[in-house]
Amino acid sequence: MLSMSKEVYEELGAEGVRDFGSYDKSLLPRDLLAMKHFFRGKWELWPFPLPSNRAEPGAATGWLSPPDYLSMFLQAIVSLVFGIQIGRFLRPESPFGENRPAWLVGIYAILRPFVVVAGWILWAIGIFLFRLGQDLLWLFGDPDYLTVAKLFSGIRGLNRFLFGFLARRFNWFFRIFTIGDFACTMMIGLIRDLVPSKGLGVIEPKEFRAWLQEHGASELTIYAPFIGTWYDAVAAYEEGDPNRPNLSAGVSVMSVTKAMLSYKGHFAYQMRAEMGDTIIGPIYACLKQRGVKFRFFHRVMDVVPGADDEIDQIYIEQQVTMKNGDPASYEPLRDLETDTGTFKVWPNEPRWEQIKETPPNPPQNLESFYTTWHGKTHVTLKRGMDFDHVVMAMPVATFPTYCAKLLERSEKWRDMAQNVSGVETQTMRLYFNASLDELGWTLPTPILSNFAIPFSTWEDNGHLVEVETWPKDNTPKAIATVFGALPAPEFCPPMDAV
């Protein structure tokens, strides 16, 4: 998504469009993963600083360079040994990073060539050892992989002997123990299940925690904060029930590996404004500038297959009528004046001044699956005449309603609709008249998760004050958004259920 967003901002900038700001000002870097841990009767904070690199998000794909990995390793070691604040001084300059003193930039410029040379030397040594290993395999045959697994079992056993008792009594030892136990169990599981030769598909059907338990992970590890954070971040709970976690082992291994080893610049980015203003609005403006026509307030009611089981017709309800009679004339964006300038934003409700119908009272969400608002005009789109290909950008849970004929005809579509489920989520935004410092948070802005159910994930949104309009005497000093899974049926009730 960042690659596309970068392209959009650059294209708009080349055309002189500055309504959304610039790409390098649209994102805020986040490098601190903060995990809550209920330990010995109270909530403890486990701050986990993640190193940054010089790669620009959206500008490159794939893995990083050897010097970047060496730099990140040094940052991580310094942060863990000397603290987060000291480790931050080692971060390289990046388009989205914080401003640094000139003297620090100078020191980093002097040290950077040594890090680059050392990184490439280590990379060359690694390639040499890898090739040497291949030659030894050719001479002596394949190794006994189970012997390698036994080696990691021995390391895990030593870890348990040294720290197992202390891990249940001291938080610091708990962290050392669970990280070591997790790393060894991962290697044992990957080797025993022959993932290096057969691929991650062999463990994809297995639930992640169950897979770790199958290969001997400690109970402390299975429910460690970094495991809970992964489940909470993607709301991996069947029907939103925290007692029914369900996350694929194969997907987890692949996702965590890519997330930790291939991120560009910073581990995560937060939008400076809301999604509609930072991502959707610029994409809309860019596509419109290319000549794409948009017809908003059109709701799909039925998807009809043809004789070849391809989508042949789409029945659509036009929810509202434009005052000028042109259904493609609606302009969703409006100007918002803030202390930092005037920007195009995506409003939180329809711009009724362009619409012929009177706003409903009480207000209704026309985007809701359960809206009782119905338009008077219906449109039928036909294959070969109105479209060639269709992007089914609808939740799978709505397919039984919108695509009943297609599911009846196609076994593949029916299997997908019956076996691919979603999880509803819930969010709540909180506004405070005290700053984060005053509320007790003194660390950098984090990504925080694994807290109390149901709102186990917290996000700081205090920066939104800069792009919103607030009364001078009633501007919030801190804004927080909390998020979590919502207990709800796996498949949504039909439209007429409410």
Coordinates of C-alpha atoms in Angstrom, one line a residue:
M1 CA 0.0 0.0 0.0
L2 CA 2.8 2.4 0.8
S3 CA 4.3 1.9 -2.7
M4 CA 1.0 2.8 -4.3
S5 CA 0.6 5.8 -1.9
K6 CA 4.1 7.1 -2.7
E7 CA 3.3 6.9 -6.5
V8 CA 0.0 8.7 -5.9
Y9 CA 1.5 11.6 -4.0
E10 CA 4.3 11.9 -6.5
E11 CA 1.9 12.0 -9.4
L12 CA -0.3 14.6 -7.7
G13 CA 2.8 16.6 -6.9
A14 CA 4.0 16.5 -10.5
E15 CA 0.6 18.0 -11.5
G16 CA 0.9 20.7 -8.9
V17 CA -1.7 19.3 -6.6
R18 CA -0.9 20.1 -3.0
D19 CA -4.3 19.5 -1.4
F20 CA -3.2 16.5 0.6
G21 CA 0.3 17.7 1.6
S22 CA 3.4 15.6 0.7
Y23 CA 4.2 11.9 1.0
D24 CA 7.0 12.4 3.5
K25 CA 4.6 14.4 5.7
S26 CA 1.8 11.9 5.5
L27 CA 3.2 9.3 7.8
L28 CA 4.6 9.2 11.3
P29 CA 7.2 6.5 12.1
R30 CA 6.7 4.2 15.0
D31 CA 9.6 2.2 16.4
L32 CA 8.5 1.1 19.9
L33 CA 6.5 -2.1 20.4
A34 CA 5.0 -2.0 23.9
M35 CA 3.4 -5.1 25.3
K36 CA 1.4 -5.4 28.5
H37 CA 2.0 -8.4 30.7
F38 CA -0.1 -9.4 33.7
F39 CA 2.7 -10.7 35.9
R40 CA 2.4 -11.8 39.5
G41 CA -0.8 -10.0 40.1
K42 CA -0.2 -6.7 38.3
W43 CA 0.2 -5.3 34.8
E44 CA 3.8 -4.8 33.7
L45 CA 5.0 -3.0 30.6
W46 CA 7.4 -4.7 28.3
P47 CA 8.9 -2.0 25.9
F48 CA 10.6 -3.6 22.9
P49 CA 12.4 -1.0 20.8
L50 CA 12.7 -1.9 17.1
P51 CA 15.7 -0.6 15.1
S52 CA 15.2 1.6 12.0
N53 CA 17.1 1.5 8.6
R54 CA 17.8 3.9 5.7
A55 CA 15.3 2.3 3.3
E56 CA 12.4 4.4 2.2
P57 CA 8.9 2.9 2.5
G58 CA 7.3 2.4 -0.8
A59 CA 10.6 2.9 -2.7
A60 CA 12.0 -0.7 -2.6
T61 CA 10.8 -4.2 -2.2
G62 CA 12.3 -7.4 -0.8
W63 CA 15.1 -7.7 1.7
L64 CA 17.5 -5.0 3.1
S65 CA 21.2 -4.6 2.4
P66 CA 23.8 -6.3 4.7
P67 CA 24.9 -2.9 6.2
D68 CA 21.3 -2.1 7.1
Y69 CA 21.0 -5.4 9.0
L70 CA 24.3 -4.8 10.8
S71 CA 23.1 -1.3 11.7
M72 CA 19.8 -2.6 13.0
F73 CA 21.6 -5.3 15.0
L74 CA 23.8 -2.7 16.7
Q75 CA 20.8 -0.5 17.5
A76 CA 18.9 -3.4 19.0
I77 CA 21.9 -4.4 21.2
V78 CA 22.5 -0.8 22.5
S79 CA 18.8 -0.3 23.2
L80 CA 18.5 -3.5 25.2
V81 CA 21.8 -2.9 27.1
F82 CA 21.7 0.8 27.7
G83 CA 18.1 1.7 27.2
I84 CA 15.7 3.0 24.6
Q85 CA 16.7 6.6 24.7
I86 CA 20.4 5.8 24.1
G87 CA 19.5 3.4 21.3
R88 CA 17.5 6.1 19.5
F89 CA 20.8 8.0 18.9
L90 CA 22.0 5.2 16.6
R91 CA 19.1 5.4 14.2
P92 CA 20.0 6.5 10.7
E93 CA 18.4 9.5 9.0
S94 CA 15.2 8.7 7.1
P95 CA 12.6 10.7 5.2
F96 CA 10.1 10.1 8.1
G97 CA 12.5 10.2 11.0
E98 CA 12.8 12.8 13.7
N99 CA 15.2 15.8 13.2
R100 CA 18.7 15.2 14.7
P101 CA 21.3 17.6 16.0
A102 CA 24.0 18.5 13.5
W103 CA 26.7 17.0 15.6
L104 CA 24.9 13.7 15.8
V105 CA 24.4 13.7 12.0
G106 CA 28.1 14.3 11.6
I107 CA 29.1 11.5 13.9
Y108 CA 26.8 9.1 12.1
A109 CA 28.2 10.2 8.7
I110 CA 31.7 9.3 10.0
L111 CA 30.7 5.9 11.3
R112 CA 28.4 5.0 8.4
P113 CA 31.2 3.9 6.0
F114 CA 32.7 1.5 8.6
V115 CA 29.2 0.0 9.2
V116 CA 28.8 -0.4 5.4
V117 CA 32.2 -2.1 4.9
A118 CA 31.6 -4.4 8.0
G119 CA 28.2 -5.3 6.8
W120 CA 29.4 -6.4 3.3
I121 CA 32.3 -8.2 4.8
L122 CA 30.0 -10.2 7.1
W123 CA 27.7 -10.8 4.1
A124 CA 30.7 -12.2 2.1
I125 CA 31.7 -14.4 5.0
G126 CA 28.1 -15.7 5.2
I127 CA 28.0 -16.5 1.5
F128 CA 31.4 -18.3 1.8
L129 CA 30.2 -20.4 4.7
F130 CA 26.9 -21.2 2.8
R131 CA 28.8 -22.3 -0.3
L132 CA 31.2 -24.3 1.9
G133 CA 28.2 -26.0 3.5
Q134 CA 26.8 -26.9 0.1
D135 CA 30.1 -28.4 -1.0
L136 CA 30.3 -30.5 2.2
L137 CA 26.8 -31.7 1.6
W138 CA 27.8 -32.7 -1.9
L139 CA 30.8 -34.6 -0.5
F140 CA 29.2 -36.3 2.5
G141 CA 25.4 -36.3 1.7
D142 CA 22.5 -34.7 3.5
P143 CA 22.8 -34.1 7.2
D144 CA 20.5 -35.6 9.8
Y145 CA 18.1 -32.8 10.3
L146 CA 16.7 -34.4 13.4
T147 CA 20.2 -34.1 14.9
V148 CA 20.0 -30.4 14.4
A149 CA 16.6 -30.3 16.0
K150 CA 18.1 -32.2 19.0
L151 CA 20.8 -29.5 19.2
F152 CA 18.1 -26.8 19.6
S153 CA 16.3 -29.1 22.1
G154 CA 19.5 -29.1 24.1
I155 CA 19.8 -25.3 24.0
R156 CA 16.2 -25.0 25.0
G157 CA 16.8 -27.4 27.9
L158 CA 19.7 -25.4 29.1
N159 CA 17.6 -22.2 28.9
R160 CA 15.0 -23.9 31.1
F161 CA 17.5 -25.1 33.6
L162 CA 19.1 -21.7 34.0
F163 CA 16.0 -19.5 33.9
G164 CA 12.9 -21.6 34.2
F165 CA 12.6 -21.2 38.0
L166 CA 13.5 -17.5 37.9
A167 CA 11.2 -16.7 35.0
R168 CA 8.1 -17.3 37.2
R169 CA 9.4 -14.9 39.8
F170 CA 11.3 -12.1 38.1
N171 CA 10.0 -10.2 35.0
W172 CA 13.5 -9.7 33.5
F173 CA 14.2 -13.4 33.6
F174 CA 10.8 -14.1 32.2
R175 CA 11.6 -12.1 29.1
I176 CA 15.0 -13.9 28.6
F177 CA 13.4 -17.3 29.1
T178 CA 10.4 -16.8 26.8
I179 CA 12.4 -15.3 23.9
G180 CA 14.9 -18.1 24.1
D181 CA 12.3 -20.8 24.5
F182 CA 10.3 -19.4 21.6
A183 CA 13.3 -19.2 19.2
C184 CA 14.4 -22.7 19.9
T185 CA 10.8 -24.1 19.6
M186 CA 10.4 -22.4 16.3
M187 CA 13.6 -24.0 14.9
I188 CA 12.6 -27.4 16.3
G189 CA 9.2 -27.2 14.8
L190 CA 10.4 -26.0 11.4
I191 CA 13.0 -28.8 11.2
R192 CA 10.8 -31.6 12.5
D193 CA 8.0 -30.7 10.1
L194 CA 10.5 -30.5 7.2
V195 CA 9.5 -27.0 6.4
P196 CA 12.9 -26.2 4.7
S197 CA 12.2 -28.9 2.1
K198 CA 8.4 -29.0 1.9
G199 CA 7.5 -25.3 2.5
L200 CA 5.3 -23.6 5.0
G201 CA 2.2 -25.2 3.5
V202 CA 2.8 -28.3 5.7
I203 CA 2.1 -26.3 8.9
E204 CA -0.5 -23.9 7.5
P205 CA -3.5 -26.0 8.7
K206 CA -2.1 -26.1 12.3
E207 CA -3.1 -23.5 14.8
F208 CA 0.0 -21.4 15.9
R209 CA -0.2 -21.9 19.7
A210 CA -1.1 -25.6 19.2
W211 CA 1.9 -26.0 16.9
L212 CA 4.2 -24.4 19.4
Q213 CA 2.8 -26.7 22.1
E214 CA 3.1 -29.7 19.9
H215 CA 6.9 -29.1 19.7
G216 CA 7.4 -28.6 23.4
A217 CA 7.1 -24.9 24.0
S218 CA 6.7 -23.8 27.6
E219 CA 3.3 -22.7 28.8
L220 CA 4.9 -19.4 29.7
T221 CA 6.0 -19.0 26.1
I222 CA 2.7 -20.0 24.5
Y223 CA 1.0 -17.2 26.4
A224 CA 3.9 -14.7 26.4
P225 CA 3.1 -11.1 25.6
F226 CA 4.7 -11.2 22.1
I227 CA 2.5 -14.1 21.2
G228 CA -0.6 -12.4 22.6
T229 CA 0.2 -9.2 20.8
W230 CA 0.3 -11.1 17.5
Y231 CA -3.2 -12.5 18.1
D232 CA -4.6 -9.2 19.3
A233 CA -3.1 -7.2 16.4
V234 CA -5.0 -9.2 13.8
A235 CA -8.0 -10.0 16.1
A236 CA -7.4 -13.8 15.6
Y237 CA -10.3 -15.1 17.6
E238 CA -13.2 -17.2 16.3
E239 CA -16.4 -15.2 16.5
G240 CA -14.4 -12.6 18.5
D241 CA -14.2 -14.9 21.5
P242 CA -10.8 -14.5 23.3
N243 CA -11.1 -18.0 24.5
R244 CA -11.1 -19.4 21.0
P245 CA -7.8 -18.1 19.4
N246 CA -7.2 -19.3 15.9
L247 CA -4.2 -18.4 13.8
S248 CA -2.4 -20.4 11.1
A249 CA 1.1 -21.5 12.1
G250 CA 2.3 -21.2 8.5
V251 CA 0.9 -17.7 8.0
S252 CA 2.3 -16.6 11.4
V253 CA 5.9 -17.8 10.6
M254 CA 5.9 -16.2 7.2
S255 CA 4.3 -12.9 8.4
V256 CA 6.4 -12.4 11.5
T257 CA 9.6 -13.2 9.5
K258 CA 8.8 -10.7 6.8
A259 CA 7.5 -8.1 9.3
M260 CA 10.7 -8.2 11.4
L261 CA 13.3 -8.6 8.6
S262 CA 12.0 -6.6 5.6
Y263 CA 10.4 -3.5 6.9
K264 CA 11.6 -0.3 5.2
G265 CA 12.8 2.7 7.3
H266 CA 10.7 2.1 10.5
F267 CA 8.9 -0.9 11.8
A268 CA 5.5 0.7 11.5
Y269 CA 3.9 4.0 10.3
Q270 CA 0.9 5.8 11.5
M271 CA -1.1 8.1 9.3
R272 CA -0.8 11.8 10.1
A273 CA -4.5 12.2 9.4
E274 CA -7.3 9.7 9.1
M275 CA -7.4 7.0 6.4
G276 CA -9.9 8.9 4.2
D277 CA -7.6 12.0 4.2
T278 CA -4.2 10.3 4.0
I279 CA -4.8 7.3 1.7
I280 CA -8.3 7.2 0.1
G281 CA -8.6 10.9 -0.7
P282 CA -5.3 11.1 -2.6
I283 CA -6.0 7.9 -4.5
Y284 CA -9.5 9.2 -5.5
A285 CA -8.0 12.5 -6.6
C286 CA -5.3 10.8 -8.6
L287 CA -7.7 8.4 -10.4
K288 CA -10.1 11.2 -11.1
Q289 CA -7.3 13.2 -12.7
R290 CA -6.6 10.3 -14.9
G291 CA -10.2 10.3 -16.2
V292 CA -11.7 7.6 -14.0
K293 CA -15.5 8.3 -13.3
F294 CA -16.9 7.5 -9.8
R295 CA -20.5 6.8 -9.1
F296 CA -21.0 7.0 -5.3
F297 CA -24.1 5.8 -3.4
H298 CA -24.6 2.7 -5.6
R299 CA -25.3 -0.5 -3.7
V300 CA -24.8 -3.9 -5.2
M301 CA -28.0 -6.0 -4.6
D302 CA -27.4 -9.1 -6.7
V303 CA -24.6 -10.7 -8.6
V304 CA -25.7 -13.1 -11.4
P305 CA -23.5 -15.7 -13.1
G306 CA -23.7 -16.6 -16.8
A307 CA -23.7 -20.0 -18.4
D308 CA -19.9 -20.2 -17.9
D309 CA -20.1 -19.4 -14.2
E310 CA -18.5 -16.0 -14.8
I311 CA -20.2 -12.9 -13.4
D312 CA -22.6 -11.9 -16.2
Q313 CA -24.8 -9.2 -14.6
I314 CA -24.8 -7.0 -11.5
Y315 CA -28.0 -5.4 -10.2
I316 CA -27.3 -2.1 -8.4
E317 CA -29.5 0.2 -6.4
Q318 CA -28.8 3.9 -6.8
Q319 CA -29.4 5.2 -3.3
V320 CA -29.6 8.9 -3.9
T321 CA -30.1 11.3 -6.9
M322 CA -27.7 14.2 -7.7
K323 CA -29.3 17.6 -7.9
N324 CA -27.8 18.2 -11.4
G325 CA -29.0 14.8 -12.6
D326 CA -25.5 13.4 -13.2
P327 CA -24.8 10.3 -10.9
A328 CA -21.1 10.7 -11.6
S329 CA -20.9 14.3 -10.5
Y330 CA -20.7 13.8 -6.7
E331 CA -17.6 15.4 -5.2
P332 CA -16.9 13.8 -1.8
L333 CA -13.9 15.9 -0.7
R334 CA -14.2 19.3 1.0
D335 CA -11.8 21.9 2.2
L336 CA -10.8 22.0 5.9
E337 CA -8.9 24.9 7.3
T338 CA -6.6 24.1 10.2
D339 CA -3.8 25.9 12.0
T340 CA -1.3 24.2 9.7
G341 CA -3.1 25.0 6.4
T342 CA -6.0 24.1 4.2
F343 CA -6.4 20.5 3.1
K344 CA -8.8 18.3 1.2
V345 CA -10.5 15.9 3.6
W346 CA -13.1 13.1 3.3
P347 CA -16.1 14.1 5.4
N348 CA -17.8 11.8 7.9
E349 CA -21.2 12.1 6.3
P350 CA -22.6 12.7 2.7
R351 CA -22.4 16.2 1.3
W352 CA -26.2 16.7 1.2
E353 CA -25.9 20.0 -0.5
Q354 CA -25.2 18.1 -3.7
I355 CA -28.0 15.5 -3.2
K356 CA -31.7 15.9 -4.2
E357 CA -33.1 13.8 -1.3
T358 CA -33.6 15.2 2.2
P359 CA -31.2 13.9 4.8
P360 CA -32.9 11.1 6.8
N361 CA -34.0 11.8 10.3
P362 CA -32.8 10.1 12.4
P363 CA -29.5 9.9 10.4
Q364 CA -28.6 6.7 8.7
N365 CA -25.3 5.2 7.5
L366 CA -25.9 4.6 3.8
E367 CA -22.7 2.4 3.8
S368 CA -24.2 0.0 6.4
F369 CA -25.2 -3.5 5.3
Y370 CA -28.3 -3.1 7.5
T371 CA -29.4 0.4 6.3
T372 CA -33.2 0.7 5.7
W373 CA -32.7 3.5 3.3
H374 CA -33.6 2.4 -0.3
G375 CA -33.3 4.3 -3.5
K376 CA -35.9 4.5 -6.3
T377 CA -33.6 3.9 -9.2
H378 CA -32.0 0.6 -10.2
V379 CA -29.2 -0.1 -12.7
T380 CA -28.2 -3.4 -14.4
L381 CA -24.5 -3.7 -15.5
K382 CA -23.9 -6.4 -18.2
R383 CA -20.7 -8.2 -19.1
G384 CA -19.2 -7.1 -22.4
M385 CA -21.3 -4.0 -22.4
D386 CA -20.6 -2.2 -19.1
F387 CA -17.7 -4.2 -17.7
D388 CA -15.1 -6.9 -18.6
H389 CA -13.8 -7.7 -15.2
V390 CA -15.2 -7.3 -11.7
V391 CA -13.3 -6.6 -8.5
M392 CA -15.4 -8.2 -5.7
A393 CA -14.4 -5.7 -2.9
M394 CA -17.1 -6.9 -0.5
P395 CA -16.8 -8.8 2.7
V396 CA -17.1 -12.6 2.3
A397 CA -19.8 -12.7 4.9
T398 CA -22.1 -10.7 2.6
F399 CA -21.8 -13.1 -0.3
P400 CA -24.8 -15.3 0.8
T401 CA -26.9 -12.2 0.4
Y402 CA -25.4 -10.5 -2.6
C403 CA -24.2 -13.5 -4.5
A404 CA -26.7 -16.2 -3.7
K405 CA -27.1 -17.3 -7.4
L406 CA -23.3 -17.4 -7.9
L407 CA -22.8 -19.5 -4.8
E408 CA -25.6 -21.9 -5.9
R409 CA -24.0 -22.3 -9.3
S410 CA -20.3 -22.5 -8.4
E411 CA -18.8 -25.0 -6.0
K412 CA -15.6 -23.1 -5.7
W413 CA -17.3 -19.9 -4.7
R414 CA -19.6 -21.8 -2.3
D415 CA -16.6 -23.4 -0.6
M416 CA -14.9 -20.0 -0.2
A417 CA -18.0 -18.4 1.3
Q418 CA -18.5 -21.3 3.7
N419 CA -14.9 -21.7 4.9
V420 CA -13.4 -18.2 4.8
S421 CA -14.7 -16.3 7.8
G422 CA -14.1 -12.9 9.2
V423 CA -14.0 -11.4 12.7
E424 CA -15.8 -8.2 13.6
T425 CA -13.8 -5.6 15.6
Q426 CA -14.7 -2.7 17.8
T427 CA -12.9 0.6 18.4
M428 CA -13.4 3.4 20.8
R429 CA -11.8 6.9 20.8
L430 CA -11.0 8.7 24.0
Y431 CA -10.2 12.4 24.5
F432 CA -8.3 13.6 27.5
N433 CA -7.7 17.0 29.0
A434 CA -4.3 15.8 30.2
S435 CA -1.2 15.1 28.1
L436 CA 0.4 11.6 27.8
D437 CA 3.2 12.8 30.2
E438 CA 0.6 13.9 32.7
L439 CA -1.2 10.6 32.3
G440 CA 2.0 8.8 33.1
W441 CA 3.4 7.8 29.7
T442 CA 7.0 9.0 29.3
L443 CA 8.3 6.7 26.5
P444 CA 8.2 7.5 22.8
T445 CA 4.8 6.9 21.0
P446 CA 4.3 3.1 20.9
I447 CA 2.4 0.4 19.3
L448 CA 0.8 -1.1 22.4
S449 CA -1.1 -4.4 22.7
N450 CA -1.8 -7.5 24.8
F451 CA -3.7 -5.4 27.3
A452 CA -7.0 -6.2 29.0
I453 CA -9.9 -7.6 26.9
P454 CA -11.9 -6.4 25.0
F455 CA -9.8 -3.3 24.1
S456 CA -6.4 -4.9 24.1
T457 CA -4.7 -2.6 21.6
W458 CA -4.0 1.1 22.2
E459 CA -3.0 3.7 19.6
D460 CA -2.0 7.3 20.4
N461 CA -3.8 9.8 18.1
G462 CA -2.7 13.0 19.7
H463 CA -1.2 14.2 16.5
L464 CA -4.7 14.5 15.0
V465 CA -5.2 17.8 16.8
E466 CA -3.0 19.4 14.1
V467 CA -5.4 18.4 11.3
E468 CA -8.7 18.9 13.1
T469 CA -10.6 21.9 14.2
W470 CA -11.1 22.3 17.9
P471 CA -12.2 25.3 20.1
K472 CA -9.1 27.0 21.5
D473 CA -10.4 26.6 25.0
N474 CA -11.4 22.9 24.6
T475 CA -8.6 21.3 22.6
P476 CA -7.8 17.8 23.9
K477 CA -4.2 17.3 25.1
A478 CA -4.3 13.6 24.3
I479 CA -6.3 11.3 22.0
A480 CA -6.3 7.5 22.2
T481 CA -8.0 4.9 20.1
V482 CA -8.5 1.4 21.6
F483 CA -9.2 -1.7 19.5
G484 CA -10.2 -5.3 19.9
A485 CA -12.2 -8.2 18.6
L486 CA -16.0 -8.0 18.9
P487 CA -17.9 -11.2 20.0
A488 CA -20.3 -11.7 17.1
P489 CA -21.6 -14.6 14.9
E490 CA -19.1 -15.8 12.4
F491 CA -21.5 -15.1 9.5
C492 CA -23.5 -11.9 9.6
P493 CA -27.3 -12.2 9.9
P494 CA -29.3 -11.3 6.8
M495 CA -30.3 -7.7 6.0
D496 CA -33.9 -8.1 7.2
A497 CA -32.7 -9.4 10.6
V498 CA -32.8 -5.8 12.1

